[in-house]
């Protein structure tokens, strides 16, 4: 099974900060990597698919990069509405998904 | 509007059974694979099970294999999760999600999620 390791597990940042979250796969998964944003008490929302394709509902301060085993989610200028938990997900193995353990972005 | 609405959650005793439902609307249900994802209190997301659009192919996490059964009824636009031999470790919010993919490269993603239904396993 493919394991997904996210780091850090949590971080504190201020509005306007640049934030980087990493996700590492236990084997190469090409670009079969998605990112989701989840706010407390709400369902997750798809943020980025195929490692770097930003969903239209999200602003361009979000970006994703990487391929193979190492991936990055970057928020260039953190806004109050961005405080949430972010999860990566591998979709290399069709319909047998794995999520990372999540990164909680908190207000400093 | 594309929508998924889960139901069927509740309190069940250890060893008991429960069947979750997910009513889909706003898209051609039979065309899409569907998945169940759960989230234990204070924990992260855990993929539970998926089913292909035709219903013929099913997939399960090791943690539920042999106890849970995913199915779908395209005439009712409804996804199901039959859960047997429940234990405290199955306590979670259960989300259903619509799977879709980019046609170039078959990059799958979960683009629509329900609000979830809560399952509590306790005596």
mmCIF file with all atom_site columns, C-alpha atoms in Angstrom, chain A residues 45-85:
data_model
loop_
_atom_site.group_PDB
_atom_site.id
_atom_site.type_symbol
_atom_site.label_atom_id
_atom_site.label_alt_id
_atom_site.label_comp_id
_atom_site.label_asym_id
_atom_site.label_entity_id
_atom_site.label_seq_id
_atom_site.pdbx_PDB_ins_code
_atom_site.Cartn_x
_atom_site.Cartn_y
_atom_site.Cartn_z
_atom_site.occupancy
_atom_site.B_iso_or_equiv
_atom_site.pdbx_formal_charge
_atom_site.auth_seq_id
_atom_site.auth_comp_id
_atom_site.auth_asym_id
_atom_site.auth_atom_id
_atom_site.pdbx_PDB_model_num
ATOM 1  C CA . UNK A 1 45 ? -13.198 20.590 -0.493  1.00 0.00 ? 45 UNK A CA 1
ATOM 2  C CA . UNK A 1 46 ? -11.062 19.706 -3.490  1.00 0.00 ? 46 UNK A CA 1
ATOM 3  C CA . UNK A 1 47 ? -8.335  22.325 -3.780  1.00 0.00 ? 47 UNK A CA 1
ATOM 4  C CA . UNK A 1 48 ? -5.844  20.970 -6.300  1.00 0.00 ? 48 UNK A CA 1
ATOM 5  C CA . UNK A 1 49 ? -5.889  17.872 -8.493  1.00 0.00 ? 49 UNK A CA 1
ATOM 6  C CA . UNK A 1 50 ? -3.182  16.214 -10.542 1.00 0.00 ? 50 UNK A CA 1
ATOM 7  C CA . UNK A 1 51 ? -0.547  17.833 -8.319  1.00 0.00 ? 51 UNK A CA 1
ATOM 8  C CA . UNK A 1 52 ? -0.897  21.344 -9.722  1.00 0.00 ? 52 UNK A CA 1
ATOM 9  C CA . UNK A 1 53 ? -4.339  21.962 -11.208 1.00 0.00 ? 53 UNK A CA 1
ATOM 10 C CA . UNK A 1 54 ? -6.037  24.554 -9.024  1.00 0.00 ? 54 UNK A CA 1
ATOM 11 C CA . UNK A 1 55 ? -9.798  24.357 -8.717  1.00 0.00 ? 55 UNK A CA 1
ATOM 12 C CA . UNK A 1 56 ? -11.660 27.452 -9.878  1.00 0.00 ? 56 UNK A CA 1
ATOM 13 C CA . UNK A 1 57 ? -13.274 28.055 -6.498  1.00 0.00 ? 57 UNK A CA 1
ATOM 14 C CA . UNK A 1 58 ? -9.894  28.860 -4.970  1.00 0.00 ? 58 UNK A CA 1
ATOM 15 C CA . UNK A 1 59 ? -7.711  31.930 -5.484  1.00 0.00 ? 59 UNK A CA 1
ATOM 16 C CA . UNK A 1 60 ? -4.360  31.907 -7.205  1.00 0.00 ? 60 UNK A CA 1
ATOM 17 C CA . UNK A 1 61 ? -2.424  32.344 -3.965  1.00 0.00 ? 61 UNK A CA 1
ATOM 18 C CA . UNK A 1 62 ? -2.756  28.556 -3.689  1.00 0.00 ? 62 UNK A CA 1
ATOM 19 C CA . UNK A 1 63 ? -0.460  26.433 -5.810  1.00 0.00 ? 63 UNK A CA 1
ATOM 20 C CA . UNK A 1 64 ? 0.706   22.867 -5.963  1.00 0.00 ? 64 UNK A CA 1
ATOM 21 C CA . UNK A 1 65 ? 3.860   21.342 -7.348  1.00 0.00 ? 65 UNK A CA 1
ATOM 22 C CA . UNK A 1 66 ? 5.862   18.155 -7.445  1.00 0.00 ? 66 UNK A CA 1
ATOM 23 C CA . UNK A 1 67 ? 5.855   14.730 -9.019  1.00 0.00 ? 67 UNK A CA 1
ATOM 24 C CA . UNK A 1 68 ? 7.135   11.291 -8.196  1.00 0.00 ? 68 UNK A CA 1
ATOM 25 C CA . UNK A 1 69 ? 7.319   11.121 -4.426  1.00 0.00 ? 69 UNK A CA 1
ATOM 26 C CA . UNK A 1 70 ? 7.596   14.726 -3.255  1.00 0.00 ? 70 UNK A CA 1
ATOM 27 C CA . UNK A 1 71 ? 4.846   17.305 -3.444  1.00 0.00 ? 71 UNK A CA 1
ATOM 28 C CA . UNK A 1 72 ? 4.250   20.798 -2.114  1.00 0.00 ? 72 UNK A CA 1
ATOM 29 C CA . UNK A 1 73 ? 1.226   22.957 -1.403  1.00 0.00 ? 73 UNK A CA 1
ATOM 30 C CA . UNK A 1 74 ? 2.065   26.643 -1.175  1.00 0.00 ? 74 UNK A CA 1
ATOM 31 C CA . UNK A 1 75 ? -0.052  29.544 -0.001  1.00 0.00 ? 75 UNK A CA 1
ATOM 32 C CA . UNK A 1 76 ? 1.756   32.709 -0.996  1.00 0.00 ? 76 UNK A CA 1
ATOM 33 C CA . UNK A 1 77 ? -0.017  35.207 1.255   1.00 0.00 ? 77 UNK A CA 1
ATOM 34 C CA . UNK A 1 78 ? -2.081  33.578 3.957   1.00 0.00 ? 78 UNK A CA 1
ATOM 35 C CA . UNK A 1 79 ? -5.536  35.030 4.434   1.00 0.00 ? 79 UNK A CA 1
ATOM 36 C CA . UNK A 1 80 ? -7.909  34.626 7.412   1.00 0.00 ? 80 UNK A CA 1
ATOM 37 C CA . UNK A 1 81 ? -10.155 32.271 5.443   1.00 0.00 ? 81 UNK A CA 1
ATOM 38 C CA . UNK A 1 82 ? -7.211  29.938 4.736   1.00 0.00 ? 82 UNK A CA 1
ATOM 39 C CA . UNK A 1 83 ? -6.917  28.723 8.303   1.00 0.00 ? 83 UNK A CA 1
ATOM 40 C CA . UNK A 1 84 ? -7.955  25.114 7.950   1.00 0.00 ? 84 UNK A CA 1
ATOM 41 C CA . UNK A 1 85 ? -6.586  21.606 7.732   1.00 0.00 ? 85 UNK A CA 1
#
